Every structure is written in C-alpha cells, then in structure tokens.
XYZ file of C-alpha atoms in Angstrom:
733
model
C -0.800 -11.358 22.484
C 1.788 -8.740 23.388
C 0.800 -5.192 24.244
C 3.210 -2.652 22.788
C 2.499 1.094 22.584
C 5.496 3.136 21.454
C 5.223 6.922 21.604
C 6.404 8.524 18.345
C 6.479 12.260 18.988
C 7.007 13.290 15.361
C 4.032 11.383 14.022
C 1.704 12.644 16.751
C 2.662 16.211 15.863
C 2.488 15.564 12.111
C -0.977 14.016 12.275
C -2.370 16.981 14.140
C -0.806 19.371 11.634
C -2.390 17.483 8.789
C -5.735 17.677 10.547
C -5.596 21.456 10.543
C -5.093 21.812 6.782
C -7.704 22.451 4.122
C -10.679 20.125 3.749
C -9.360 17.265 1.642
C -10.876 13.913 2.497
C -7.910 12.028 1.064
C -5.803 13.277 3.988
C -6.008 12.780 7.732
C -8.656 15.011 9.263
C -9.187 14.355 12.990
C -6.788 11.811 14.565
C -8.311 10.564 17.816
C -5.984 7.842 19.112
C -2.722 6.094 18.158
C -1.360 2.578 18.642
C 1.786 0.791 17.425
C 1.760 -2.940 16.698
C 4.631 -5.389 17.179
C 5.682 -4.992 13.535
C 6.346 -1.301 14.081
C 3.282 -0.006 12.240
C 1.440 3.032 13.537
C -2.366 2.788 13.660
C -4.212 6.130 13.635
C -7.965 6.417 14.193
C -9.262 9.304 12.068
C -12.652 10.790 13.024
C -12.995 12.602 9.683
C -14.738 15.954 9.318
C -18.238 16.895 10.347
C -20.652 15.931 7.573
C -17.987 15.799 4.830
C -15.076 13.374 5.275
C -15.875 9.837 6.487
C -14.005 8.260 9.428
C -11.008 6.077 8.545
C -8.347 3.875 10.059
C -4.822 4.651 8.825
C -1.859 2.265 9.197
C 1.669 3.622 8.616
C 5.138 2.105 8.309
C 7.019 4.007 11.008
C 10.497 3.279 9.612
C 9.883 5.141 6.332
C 6.759 7.091 7.295
C 4.741 5.632 4.411
C 1.104 4.574 4.315
C 0.558 0.805 4.561
C -3.258 0.608 4.611
C -6.288 2.880 4.790
C -9.686 1.500 5.783
C -12.735 3.700 5.275
C -15.515 2.678 7.637
C -18.835 1.885 5.897
C -21.498 4.567 5.752
C -23.874 4.371 8.699
C -21.454 2.592 11.024
C -20.875 5.778 13.019
C -23.332 8.532 13.870
C -22.458 11.454 11.571
C -25.736 13.339 11.940
C -24.708 15.486 14.894
C -23.174 18.938 14.522
C -20.734 18.034 17.291
C -17.635 15.946 16.833
C -18.322 12.328 16.092
C -17.713 9.931 18.932
C -15.018 7.452 17.863
C -13.192 7.742 21.141
C -10.478 5.169 21.706
C -8.796 2.131 20.141
C -6.715 -0.811 21.329
C -4.974 -3.590 19.340
C -5.231 -7.337 19.975
C -2.493 -9.237 18.134
C -2.407 -12.872 17.048
C -0.152 -14.915 14.794
C -2.574 -14.708 11.872
C -4.414 -11.454 12.486
C -4.551 -8.134 14.313
C -7.899 -6.979 15.678
C -8.640 -3.365 16.551
C -11.345 -2.653 19.151
C -12.808 0.842 18.815
C -15.035 2.563 21.359
C -18.026 4.440 19.919
C -19.972 6.367 22.538
C -22.858 7.871 20.596
C -23.856 4.729 18.647
C -23.760 2.471 21.719
C -21.581 -0.143 20.079
C -18.055 -1.512 19.913
C -16.509 -1.431 16.433
C -14.050 -4.157 15.399
C -11.568 -4.222 12.521
C -9.669 -7.266 11.217
C -6.401 -6.610 9.360
C -6.347 -10.055 7.708
C -9.914 -9.675 6.426
C -9.552 -5.908 5.945
C -13.112 -5.266 7.062
C -14.930 -3.726 10.015
C -18.167 -4.538 11.806
C -20.050 -3.444 14.918
C -20.982 -5.313 18.110
C -23.903 -4.091 20.224
C -23.110 -3.222 23.841
C -26.561 -3.294 25.422
C -27.513 0.359 24.910
C -24.377 1.563 26.699
C -22.015 3.951 24.920
C -18.292 3.333 25.477
C -15.727 6.108 25.788
C -12.304 4.572 26.420
C -10.914 1.043 26.305
C -7.887 -0.936 27.470
C -6.870 -4.564 26.974
C -5.457 -6.750 29.748
C -3.132 -9.399 28.330
C -3.306 -11.410 31.550
C -7.051 -11.793 32.017
C -7.987 -11.602 28.295
C -10.554 -8.975 29.205
C -11.319 -5.716 27.487
C -12.005 -2.858 29.911
C -14.156 0.087 28.908
C -15.694 3.148 30.507
C -19.212 4.449 30.119
C -19.585 7.363 27.718
C -19.753 10.554 29.829
C -20.387 8.421 32.913
C -18.491 6.845 35.800
C -19.082 3.119 35.317
C -16.185 0.761 34.420
C -17.014 -2.472 32.528
C -15.199 -5.612 31.409
C -15.896 -7.533 28.175
C -14.740 -11.051 27.279
C -12.304 -11.011 24.352
C -13.332 -14.584 23.522
C -16.920 -13.393 23.056
C -15.725 -10.671 20.688
C -13.601 -13.066 18.631
C -16.401 -15.645 18.389
C -18.337 -13.395 16.030
C -21.196 -12.490 18.357
C -23.296 -9.531 17.249
C -23.796 -8.389 20.842
C -21.804 -8.784 24.061
C -22.535 -8.606 27.763
C -20.958 -5.818 29.827
C -19.862 -6.752 33.338
C -19.700 -3.715 35.667
C -16.472 -3.658 37.707
C -16.966 -0.446 39.679
C -17.499 3.334 39.548
C -14.827 6.012 39.215
C -15.086 9.075 41.435
C -15.020 11.326 38.355
C -16.899 11.069 35.062
C -15.801 10.851 31.414
C -12.633 8.762 31.277
C -11.322 9.817 27.864
C -8.108 7.760 27.848
C -7.144 4.486 29.523
C -4.280 1.998 29.227
C -3.280 -1.289 30.865
C 0.269 -2.331 31.732
C 1.625 -5.897 31.636
C 0.552 -6.452 35.272
C -3.066 -5.563 34.530
C -2.974 -2.120 36.183
C -5.301 0.371 34.469
C -4.383 4.071 34.178
C -7.197 6.542 33.449
C -7.410 10.240 32.587
C -10.622 12.209 33.208
C -12.164 15.046 31.245
C -11.511 18.475 32.853
C -9.388 16.885 35.618
C -5.672 17.441 36.169
C -4.885 13.993 37.557
C -4.457 10.371 36.424
C -5.810 7.543 38.569
C -5.083 3.822 38.550
C -6.803 0.534 39.367
C -5.218 -2.929 39.767
C -7.580 -5.243 37.838
C -6.209 -8.303 39.663
C -8.085 -7.186 42.772
C -11.497 -5.761 43.629
C -12.134 -2.262 42.313
C -10.118 0.330 44.245
C -9.280 3.729 42.722
C -5.830 5.159 43.569
C -3.865 8.243 42.567
C -1.081 7.845 40.015
C -0.121 11.373 38.939
C -1.457 14.857 39.704
C -0.439 18.123 38.023
C -2.328 20.036 40.726
C -2.780 23.777 40.334
C -0.036 24.052 37.701
C -2.510 22.889 35.059
C -5.669 24.676 34.072
C -8.478 22.089 34.143
C -9.859 22.410 30.601
C -10.726 19.490 28.294
C -8.166 16.749 27.675
C -4.865 17.499 29.368
C -3.022 14.192 29.029
C -1.863 11.838 26.306
C 0.024 8.756 27.446
C 1.414 5.440 26.210
C 3.577 2.512 27.310
C 6.594 1.150 25.453
C 7.794 -2.466 25.599
C 10.351 -1.620 28.309
C 7.563 -0.610 30.707
C 8.308 3.074 30.357
C 5.304 5.326 30.844
C 5.331 8.313 28.450
C 3.112 11.231 29.380
C 2.384 14.355 27.311
C 0.989 17.230 29.369
C -0.698 20.283 27.820
C -0.372 23.268 30.135
C -2.309 26.482 29.460
C -1.160 29.714 31.117
C -2.572 33.143 30.260
C -4.190 31.773 27.139
C -0.954 30.294 25.770
C -0.362 26.541 25.554
C 2.848 24.850 26.677
C 3.806 21.208 26.281
C 6.025 18.867 28.225
C 6.896 15.228 27.759
C 7.481 13.120 30.872
C 9.004 9.663 31.037
C 9.024 7.288 34.000
C 9.680 3.587 34.475
C 6.889 1.470 35.933
C 9.502 -1.128 36.885
C 10.694 1.162 39.675
C 8.649 2.412 42.623
C 7.362 4.649 44.025
C 5.282 6.053 41.193
C 5.162 9.475 42.857
C 8.644 10.204 41.439
C 7.079 10.707 38.004
C 6.771 14.458 38.556
C 10.542 14.877 38.909
C 11.387 13.447 35.502
C 12.971 15.487 32.730
C 10.720 17.758 30.682
C 11.262 17.716 26.885
C 10.178 20.761 24.877
C 8.633 20.423 21.424
C 10.593 22.036 18.575
C 9.361 25.291 17.075
C 8.227 24.745 13.484
C 7.912 28.042 11.612
C 9.095 27.511 8.023
C 5.654 28.275 6.580
C 5.402 31.584 8.472
C 8.453 32.868 6.589
C 7.626 31.203 3.239
C 3.873 31.559 2.930
C 3.821 31.468 -0.887
C 5.739 28.226 -1.402
C 2.581 26.150 -2.118
C 0.655 26.928 -5.317
C -2.956 26.601 -6.479
C -4.530 26.796 -3.046
C -2.164 24.318 -1.385
C -1.595 24.715 2.351
C 1.947 24.782 3.734
C 2.693 22.517 6.740
C 5.890 23.199 8.703
C 8.135 20.247 9.544
C 11.473 19.862 11.289
C 14.807 20.225 9.489
C 15.255 16.433 9.408
C 11.790 15.951 7.932
C 12.380 18.374 5.054
C 11.218 21.702 6.604
C 7.741 21.648 5.011
C 5.206 19.864 2.854
C 2.367 21.174 0.683
C -1.100 19.781 1.335
C -2.576 20.211 -2.146
C -6.112 21.207 -2.951
C -8.278 18.918 -5.061
C -7.160 18.546 -8.707
C -3.602 19.692 -8.066
C -0.466 17.718 -7.216
C 3.311 17.908 -7.203
C 5.816 18.946 -4.538
C 4.443 22.504 -4.557
C 0.952 21.684 -5.927
C 2.181 23.232 -9.165
C 0.407 20.825 -11.556
C -3.308 21.325 -12.195
C -5.256 18.245 -13.150
C -8.943 18.502 -14.003
C -9.311 15.130 -15.724
C -7.606 11.719 -15.551
C -4.150 11.717 -17.129
C -3.087 9.376 -19.903
C 0.534 10.228 -20.584
C 2.003 10.647 -24.034
C 3.816 7.966 -25.973
C 7.122 9.761 -25.404
C 6.667 9.230 -21.670
C 6.322 5.506 -22.065
C 2.528 5.179 -22.154
C 0.050 4.476 -24.940
C -0.469 6.546 -28.037
C -2.864 9.521 -27.612
C -6.505 8.893 -28.430
C -6.316 5.142 -27.804
C -8.350 5.274 -24.567
C -12.146 5.321 -24.694
C -14.790 5.537 -21.994
C -17.113 2.572 -22.543
C -19.466 2.688 -19.552
C -20.045 4.840 -16.490
C -22.348 4.518 -13.518
C -23.540 6.785 -10.741
C -25.053 3.682 -9.181
C -24.537 0.079 -10.164
C -27.584 -2.165 -10.304
C -28.487 -5.646 -11.461
C -30.984 -6.993 -13.954
C -33.509 -8.230 -11.381
C -36.175 -10.863 -12.134
C -38.834 -8.254 -11.258
C -39.201 -4.868 -9.570
C -40.881 -6.598 -6.624
C -37.834 -8.832 -6.135
C -35.581 -5.789 -6.063
C -37.868 -3.894 -3.670
C -38.009 -6.889 -1.314
C -34.189 -7.133 -1.319
C -33.850 -3.446 -0.453
C -36.461 -3.787 2.284
C -34.868 -6.801 4.000
C -31.327 -5.371 3.744
C -29.912 -7.977 1.358
C -29.348 -5.233 -1.227
C -27.951 -1.743 -0.577
C -28.278 0.259 -3.820
C -25.149 2.220 -4.648
C -22.873 0.166 -2.362
C -21.362 -2.285 -4.852
C -17.557 -1.948 -4.951
C -16.253 -4.581 -7.422
C -13.059 -6.449 -6.522
C -11.733 -8.083 -9.696
C -12.274 -7.854 -13.447
C -11.866 -10.147 -16.446
C -12.707 -9.607 -20.126
C -13.258 -12.095 -22.945
C -15.156 -12.108 -26.225
C -18.041 -9.679 -25.916
C -18.349 -9.780 -22.125
C -16.790 -8.230 -19.046
C -16.878 -10.085 -15.718
C -16.833 -8.447 -12.283
C -16.544 -10.067 -8.855
C -18.001 -8.606 -5.651
C -17.001 -9.587 -2.135
C -20.006 -10.687 -0.080
C -20.301 -7.700 2.247
C -23.665 -6.951 3.820
C -26.082 -5.630 1.223
C -24.312 -7.245 -1.775
C -26.698 -9.838 -3.308
C -24.442 -10.976 -6.180
C -20.817 -12.116 -6.043
C -20.151 -12.614 -9.791
C -21.713 -10.633 -12.645
C -21.255 -10.150 -16.383
C -21.726 -7.173 -18.654
C -22.133 -7.283 -22.455
C -19.606 -5.015 -24.163
C -22.240 -4.101 -26.747
C -24.353 -2.079 -24.276
C -24.831 1.589 -25.216
C -23.220 4.378 -23.219
C -26.443 6.414 -23.059
C -27.489 4.623 -19.860
C -25.668 2.978 -17.007
C -25.932 -0.679 -18.060
C -27.302 -3.182 -15.578
C -25.196 -6.151 -14.541
C -26.291 -9.739 -15.123
C -25.691 -12.182 -12.237
C -23.346 -14.826 -13.647
C -24.154 -17.462 -14.592
C -27.644 -16.946 -13.060
C -29.525 -15.665 -10.010
C -29.823 -19.235 -8.756
C -26.014 -19.443 -8.439
C -25.888 -16.453 -6.060
C -27.722 -17.916 -3.040
C -25.718 -16.981 0.054
C -25.266 -19.767 2.602
C -25.792 -22.614 0.085
C -22.404 -24.242 -0.400
C -23.302 -25.744 -3.766
C -23.359 -22.316 -5.416
C -21.071 -19.257 -5.523
C -20.366 -17.651 -2.152
C -17.576 -15.043 -2.219
C -15.847 -14.726 -5.587
C -12.499 -12.904 -5.684
C -9.881 -13.328 -8.430
C -10.875 -13.941 -12.060
C -8.952 -15.177 -15.116
C -9.822 -16.461 -18.603
C -7.613 -19.031 -20.338
C -6.832 -19.360 -24.056
C -9.660 -21.918 -24.466
C -12.245 -19.413 -23.305
C -12.767 -20.812 -19.815
C -13.479 -18.463 -16.897
C -11.657 -19.375 -13.661
C -13.192 -17.859 -10.503
C -11.701 -18.074 -6.996
C -14.331 -18.515 -4.254
C -13.238 -17.652 -0.704
C -16.213 -19.571 0.725
C -18.232 -18.547 3.753
C -16.718 -18.755 7.238
C -16.452 -22.400 8.303
C -19.679 -23.447 6.593
C -18.704 -23.412 2.918
C -15.255 -24.498 1.829
C -13.211 -22.291 -0.530
C -13.421 -23.441 -4.138
C -12.224 -22.849 -7.681
C -14.990 -22.654 -10.300
C -14.309 -23.111 -14.044
C -16.974 -22.128 -16.593
C -16.788 -22.770 -20.348
C -17.775 -19.454 -21.913
C -17.938 -20.915 -25.421
C -20.281 -23.739 -24.429
C -23.299 -21.827 -23.123
C -21.471 -21.016 -19.837
C -21.362 -24.673 -18.884
C -19.839 -25.364 -15.470
C -16.869 -27.480 -16.496
C -15.212 -28.116 -13.153
C -15.393 -27.257 -9.449
C -12.400 -27.877 -7.205
C -12.872 -27.730 -3.442
C -9.617 -26.898 -1.680
C -8.754 -29.411 1.060
C -8.112 -28.251 4.622
C -4.329 -28.700 4.430
C -4.174 -26.427 1.358
C -6.618 -23.623 2.309
C -7.968 -23.417 5.826
C -11.658 -23.886 6.380
C -11.416 -23.309 10.111
C -9.266 -20.256 10.547
C -8.283 -17.170 8.597
C -8.025 -17.251 4.820
C -7.988 -14.542 2.186
C -7.930 -15.962 -1.328
C -7.504 -13.141 -3.812
C -5.666 -13.000 -7.137
C -5.352 -15.804 -9.698
C -3.114 -16.123 -12.772
C -2.915 -19.024 -15.229
C 0.190 -20.850 -16.478
C -0.722 -22.671 -19.706
C 1.554 -25.241 -21.317
C 1.012 -28.175 -23.696
C 1.058 -30.593 -20.750
C -1.197 -28.823 -18.262
C -2.760 -25.582 -17.071
C -1.706 -24.489 -13.591
C -3.492 -21.828 -11.571
C -1.462 -19.783 -9.078
C -3.646 -18.267 -6.345
C -2.700 -15.843 -3.562
C -3.826 -16.725 -0.022
C -3.017 -13.735 2.201
C -4.761 -14.056 5.587
C -2.113 -12.017 7.405
C 1.649 -11.778 7.688
C 2.209 -15.359 6.426
C 0.861 -15.325 2.858
C 1.064 -18.529 0.820
C 0.862 -19.436 -2.842
C -1.727 -22.080 -3.751
C -1.315 -24.112 -6.971
C -4.038 -26.052 -8.821
C -3.390 -28.488 -11.681
C -6.234 -28.838 -14.191
C -5.019 -32.208 -15.522
C -4.148 -33.696 -12.129
C -7.350 -32.317 -10.564
C -5.546 -31.479 -7.341
C -4.139 -28.515 -5.464
C -1.209 -27.970 -3.125
C 0.417 -25.159 -1.216
C 3.931 -23.885 -1.875
C 5.828 -24.110 1.450
C 7.502 -20.698 1.049
C 6.030 -17.978 3.247
C 5.590 -14.502 1.807
C 5.093 -11.467 4.025
C 3.042 -9.788 1.325
C 1.085 -11.237 -1.606
C -1.929 -9.381 -2.981
C -1.011 -8.893 -6.638
C 0.164 -11.516 -9.143
C 1.236 -11.354 -12.798
C 2.773 -13.944 -15.095
C 5.210 -14.017 -18.020
C 6.447 -17.078 -19.966
C 9.317 -17.392 -17.504
C 8.310 -15.958 -14.140
C 5.522 -15.360 -11.665
C 5.677 -11.793 -10.319
C 4.449 -11.015 -6.796
C 3.554 -7.670 -5.195
C 1.457 -6.548 -2.266
C -0.109 -3.809 -0.181
C 2.389 -3.875 2.701
C 5.704 -3.585 0.874
C 6.942 -1.753 -2.245
C 8.921 -4.826 -3.257
C 8.404 -6.869 -6.429
C 9.575 -10.469 -6.277
C 9.602 -13.243 -8.855
C 9.446 -17.041 -8.822
C 10.653 -19.072 -11.842
C 7.789 -20.983 -13.460
C 10.220 -23.833 -13.940
C 10.366 -24.358 -10.161
C 6.583 -24.221 -9.799
C 5.924 -26.565 -12.724
C 8.385 -29.203 -11.534
C 7.294 -29.082 -7.904
C 10.516 -27.804 -6.389
C 10.460 -28.257 -2.605
C 11.174 -24.577 -2.004
C 10.972 -22.582 -5.260
C 13.511 -19.812 -5.673
C 12.115 -16.390 -4.701
C 14.102 -13.508 -6.177
C 14.014 -9.825 -5.334
C 13.333 -7.802 -8.504
C 13.200 -4.227 -7.211
C 11.181 -1.604 -5.362
C 8.228 0.368 -6.695
C 7.395 3.779 -5.266
C 4.280 2.450 -3.489
C 2.537 -0.861 -2.674
C 0.110 -2.428 -5.176
C -3.199 -4.296 -5.132
C -3.290 -5.088 -8.856
C -0.794 -6.268 -11.455
C -1.245 -7.464 -15.043
C 1.224 -8.402 -17.789
C 0.654 -7.582 -21.450
C 2.014 -9.623 -24.351
C 4.968 -7.273 -24.839
C 6.457 -7.988 -21.432
C 5.156 -4.775 -19.877
C 3.915 -5.070 -16.298
C 1.003 -2.816 -15.288
C 0.483 -2.129 -11.579
C -1.462 0.320 -9.462
C 0.254 2.436 -6.815
C -1.825 2.372 -3.648
C -2.444 5.847 -2.197
C -0.815 7.566 -5.228
C -3.988 7.175 -7.314
C -1.939 6.058 -10.285
C -1.178 3.132 -12.557
C 2.411 2.647 -13.659
C 4.201 0.279 -16.048
C 7.559 -1.464 -16.146
C 9.256 -3.162 -19.093
C 10.285 -6.480 -17.535
C 13.053 -6.910 -20.125
C 15.068 -4.331 -18.175
C 15.656 -3.432 -14.533
C 12.641 -2.129 -12.622
C 11.866 1.466 -13.613
C 8.402 3.016 -13.355
C 6.665 4.842 -16.194
C 3.479 6.619 -15.181
C 0.588 5.347 -17.279
C -2.562 6.830 -15.742
C -3.476 9.151 -12.878
C -6.880 10.121 -11.546
C -6.851 12.297 -8.431
C -10.550 11.631 -7.807
C -10.392 7.863 -7.249
C -10.741 6.313 -3.799
C -7.556 5.657 -1.857
C -7.736 1.997 -0.904
C -9.209 0.235 -3.970
C -9.024 2.686 -6.887
C -8.520 0.542 -9.990
C -9.474 -2.762 -11.584
C -7.829 -3.801 -14.846
C -7.236 -6.833 -17.042
C -6.273 -7.737 -20.618
C -8.614 -9.517 -23.012
C -7.572 -12.144 -25.567
C -6.740 -9.387 -28.114
C -4.357 -7.681 -25.651
C -6.764 -4.762 -25.087
C -6.676 -3.298 -21.609
C -10.004 -2.976 -19.784
C -9.877 -0.687 -16.775
C -12.419 0.419 -14.179
C -11.939 3.420 -11.904
C -13.871 3.917 -8.687
C -14.477 7.582 -7.944
C -14.700 8.913 -4.408
C -17.767 11.057 -3.743
C -20.640 10.977 -1.272
C -21.470 7.752 -3.096
C -19.244 5.590 -5.256
C -19.133 6.268 -9.000
C -17.607 4.030 -11.632
C -16.089 4.362 -15.106
C -15.060 1.604 -17.511
C -12.345 2.318 -20.085
C -10.996 0.343 -23.008
C -7.417 0.909 -24.139
C -6.607 -0.331 -27.643
C -3.303 -1.976 -26.934
C -2.539 -3.964 -30.071
C -1.966 -7.679 -30.595
C 1.835 -7.973 -30.498
C 3.203 -11.216 -29.159
C 5.129 -11.322 -25.897
C 8.516 -9.673 -26.570
C 9.291 -10.331 -30.244
C 9.116 -13.763 -31.818
C 12.907 -13.974 -31.897
C 13.310 -12.854 -28.290
C 10.533 -15.151 -27.134
C 12.162 -18.111 -28.824
C 15.539 -17.307 -27.317
C 14.179 -16.800 -23.809
C 11.917 -19.855 -23.882
C 14.540 -22.132 -25.369
C 16.846 -21.474 -22.455
C 14.394 -23.546 -20.384
C 15.135 -26.788 -22.295
C 17.641 -28.964 -20.454
C 20.091 -31.792 -21.160
C 20.959 -30.798 -24.781
C 17.324 -30.788 -25.863
C 16.363 -29.116 -29.168
C 13.871 -26.249 -28.860
C 11.046 -26.021 -31.420
C 9.194 -22.678 -31.696
C 5.380 -22.850 -31.613
C 2.525 -20.371 -31.764
C 1.167 -18.782 -28.625
C -1.878 -21.069 -28.732
C 0.411 -24.085 -28.862
C 2.481 -22.875 -25.931
C 5.344 -20.829 -27.519
C 7.849 -23.714 -27.661
C 8.462 -27.462 -27.298
C 11.584 -29.267 -26.117
C 12.696 -32.234 -28.297
C 14.499 -34.442 -25.781
C 17.775 -36.247 -26.343
C 17.963 -39.992 -25.826
C 17.358 -41.186 -22.248
C 15.607 -37.946 -21.218
C 11.940 -37.016 -20.905
C 9.636 -34.354 -19.474
C 8.264 -31.032 -20.641
C 11.751 -29.491 -20.324
C 13.630 -32.791 -20.757
C 14.579 -32.518 -17.115
C 14.098 -36.203 -16.163
C 16.722 -38.864 -16.852
C 15.351 -42.321 -17.709
C 18.454 -43.839 -16.134
C 17.505 -42.449 -12.736
C 14.536 -43.153 -10.537
C 11.681 -41.124 -11.980
C 9.533 -38.741 -10.043
C 5.905 -39.908 -9.889
C 4.615 -36.725 -11.611
C 5.544 -33.210 -12.640
C 4.721 -32.164 -9.096
C 6.797 -33.965 -6.513
C 4.881 -35.374 -3.564
C 6.807 -34.563 -0.407
C 6.202 -34.844 3.285
C 5.750 -31.478 4.876
C 6.129 -30.538 8.501
C 2.679 -29.500 9.816
C 4.329 -26.395 11.251
C 4.881 -25.196 7.673
C 1.168 -24.646 7.418
C-alpha cells in the first residue's frame, strides 16, 4: 500500500462552489474530505443535504475532470435524523493490487464505514459505542488511527481485522490529546501523525513509532481568529506538506496556501514559506442572466471556461435552455426510432414478489431478509412471454433471479416470480442460486445466468435453463479456481453468447478491479478458460457476427476483439481501439441491424452507434429523473424488440418498463452479412450463406483443409481442439 495525497486546488474550490448551488441531489452538496489514489483519481466524500440529498462518494478522473464513479450510501447507514450537519467526518484510502478500500469515520452512528471499489459496495463496522471523528492510515504499522468524536482520546485499529470482514472491531487507546475534537489527521511515510483541532489555531504531531507524546508542528498564533476549522492539509508523494489556512479579519475571510518539505528539518520553517493567493472568480457577478430556467451560475477561472450553469431539475444544456418534463425519445431524423413506437408496459412504486403466503412475507420483513422497496435490479433478459431480472444479493434482497409475465396488466404493479422457484433462492446453500448477475437467452430458448457465488463458500457458476422445456435446468458449470477466483476478489457481470454451428461460446466479464479479464465457456466442450489479456475496464459487452465489443465505467473507450481469435483460442487475441464515447457505460446491447446501444453513465442517457461506420453517437433516450450510477437496464428479445427499464431517483426507488417495437430486420442486410461473414473463410474456402438460425454462413473447405473457417491444414500437425491448450505463467492470473 502506498499513501499518496495530492492537493488539487482547483477541484477543492470547484467542489465547494458546487455545494453552494441550488438543491439538486444529482450534484455535489457538502464535500467533507478529499483523497487522491495512485491512479490519479480524486475521491470526494459528499455529506449530502439535511433531510433531502443522501450522502455519496464521488470518484473523479483528475486529468480530464470527469466523473468515474458515484456511490450512493444505502438508506439508514448514516444518521440523517438530526437537524445539524450529518457526521461523515473523514476518509482515508487503503490501496491493494486488486482493490481500493475507503475507511470513513462516522461520529454520530458510532461506526466505521467501509467502501470497496472492486465490489462497489459499502458496509459498516461497529466500533464499540465510540464515535470516530478523524482517521489516518500508517503504511508501516498497518494500523488505522482515529480520534474520538468531540473527545480527546486517540485509538488504533487493526487493518487486518477490518479486511477480514468482521462486523465489529476493537479500539486500542493510544493516548489523550491536550485539546478536543481532532477534525483532520494525516500520517506521513514515517508514521508521524499530524492533527488539527476544532477552534484551535495550531497543528500538533505524534510519532506513532514511540509512546504517545504530543508535540507542536505549526502555530498561526494570534494572526488567526480561532473559529471552527481553520486548516486543510495533505501530503504529496514527494513528502511535501500542503497547508491551506483560512484567516478571518474584520469579518472578511482570507486564504493562503503554504508548502513545506518534510524531508528537511526543522519543521518550524514552515511559517516562512511562500503564500499563494486564490484567484478572484467573478464572471457570474457581471453576467447574472447567463443561465436560464432557474439555473445557477458558478464562476470558474479563464482556463476552466469562465463559468458553468448548474441546472434546475427538468432542464439541461450549456445554459439550461432546454426544458424536459418527460423522458425524451428522439425523432427518426435524429437517428432514433420512429415516433410512437415506445410503450410503457409496467411501472412500480415498490417492487414485490409473489410470496407463498402473507405470513412468509411478514416474517422476512421482521427478520431483515427482505427490505420492501429496496430492490434495484442489475440485469435484464426477455424471451417469449417473459422478462427476467437479476438482483445482486445485498442485505434485504431475498431473491436473486425473478421472472415477469409480459401479459400482466398495467393497472397494478405486477409482482415478480422467483425463478425458477423459491427453493432455488436459499442464500448460503451452494447447490442453488446465490448472486445472479448477467443474463442472456440463446436462439434455442435457453436462459444463461452468471452466478458470482458467495464469498469463499460457494463457487461462481454458470446456470443454463431450458425455457421451452418447463424451465428444466439443463446444465450447471462451476468455474475452476484458475479461471475465476474463489478465494479473492471477483466481480462477474455481463454475459454475451457467440452461437455457431459447431458450438455456443459464452463471453463473461470478470472485473474485480483494475485487472479485468474475459472468461470464456464452451457449451460443447463443457469447460471454461480465461483469456490472458488484461483489460483496465470491462463492465459492458456486446456482440456482432464479427466482433466482441467492450466498454466500461472507468474509461470512455470502446474496444473490440475479433470473434475469430476467441473461437480459435489465440494465445493473445487482438484487442483493437474503436473510439471514444462521451461518457463511460455500464450497459451495451447490439441489435440485428448492427446498431450498438449503450448507456452514458452520469449523463442519464442512452445513445446508439451504427457499427458499420466510425464511432459517432446518436442520442436515443434521455430521462433526467433516473439515478446516476445504475439508471438503465435493456436487452433485445428474439424478435429484435428492445425492452428497457428505468430506475427513477426519489425518496424511494421507482421503476418503469418500456417496450420499443424495433422490427425484425436481419443484421446488416443479407447481402452485407454474406459479404462480411464470408471474409472469415480461409484458404480458398467457398462460403455458403445460411439463415440466422443456422449460423449465417458455412465455409466449404478446399482439399487438405478443415475447421469451422477452414483454418487448419491436414498436412500440418493439428491442434487438439478449436481452443488451443497452452501453458500459462501463473503470474498472468
């Protein structure tokens, strides 16, 4: 683990400006603390607004000032009942090769909150009825240091205990500060802690390698009025200590930025360092009417574009000039579907299941295994007269896979049926479904469901159900340890199917952190393997007859991998850069016409791209009311109709299901499909066009050649199978 805290003056100022704008929960409201990880991403802890906007954790790409992730903390995790500011106080990052953990101090709730970037979830750890106010991490001792909320006591906590998954930890008291309420604390690479105290004009230090002894580090003395929080400070990776001082004189605030090197002594020279003044930002004072429809103008520097408009709800655009009361389905001239082709099929204020009895439901609510109204679905599939939804196994979610008949009336919010039964939903029993993620249906009417498993107890699996044969369980594949980790981080998500006359291959995204991998399963060979290539980002997959397309939530990039390489088991399949979208994506889907549909994270939109040309976005759908981090689910059925669910942000989640009549055209045109597919045949083979059900095409091989693409010469030593078996360095995994 390497501790790096870079001080980005612009973003600190920008976050606080955003916090002062009108009450829009989709923006940053009350930034409390900032950290920068080793990949250059800025983490901002947002306390939200009193009683209205929930607390969130924002992660930004510093290089282009774009949003990478937003995590909204679950309801009830923090105490929001008080009229005072909530008490998320401080945050520190703990970095590993496969994950980044954030430790967050929460004084009022007497707990430590943890967030995992690889799992993208948060949970709380009890701290023995002691509220924590500030925290720091020592890389040498592997201890987390924290101060008592509004008290003087300093504690240490074992990081190993926190990582082990314990629900409560023991606090070891180190000593007592001479002043109360340490609101900010940091540790340098030598294990020296620096602490700032509420309503005090000094910073003290303590060397954690020795017994507790409080010493002076910096003192502003009488030049600073002792009110509230006077200091903000951070360390960069060159051991420079950056200190922001807020000085109030005659009711007017002044700021200065101080820099000193901890590599040189004595520390007392810090006060003689150069003072840097903040720029005056006044564009909005002189141009108050630039933002329309209730938008609030925020002044920026000349380099940053002078200003931005923070739009009110239901308006957007550079100047908030476009009013939008309802979701937008653009006209055919703008590259979207024909008007009137989109219909609302279902909508829910609260999702619920078809329980065996009311008593069963009441018991589940009572024991906490079911939280009504807290059922965010993850993935969607549609086939025949049914829709399938998967749910990640968060606390209070009793079902991980459910179905919904398309024939249900709109007059009520239809109840979901646990699929294939209630008996298959038992959490902790490895012989049934545990944590279903990605879903896909093949041309034979089989539902493929990716199961992430449960911790180290239940291995990740792939379940295949035959929908046309009374939902018979046709096959279960348990991923071996060398393909998907059982002990260690894993994050199986999306699945797409590659069907050919010889086999059906499933491509599955495994994205536990910065080293995402592609997992492949062969239905005929009944085995799985992992593609050695590492991908920095892989959350969304889509497939065409020629390529696998890959997108993700970290980068705007779209990449492709030729199916030919994946089918023939190439040692390192070619990965090609396709282009950049305007935002990252969690979902992608390909229609039969070669049009790629993808959501744009944080833009609350779905866009399309005709893959027969260079990447160019056409806006397809926008809904300004959807949640930021997981707004859309969508998939195509066997008739090429698009089924789409939106998740609306309110005090509780609301859901709508749409059906878009999309037509039944084949992929590209028949002529184009034949031409494109036939280019795959090798060694002078003759291409024969087939129907979609038969696999589009077949290669008639010349003499002395064989294989699906006629790629294998009979005069050479043959490969043992379509997928080459190779020895792989364990470090690749």
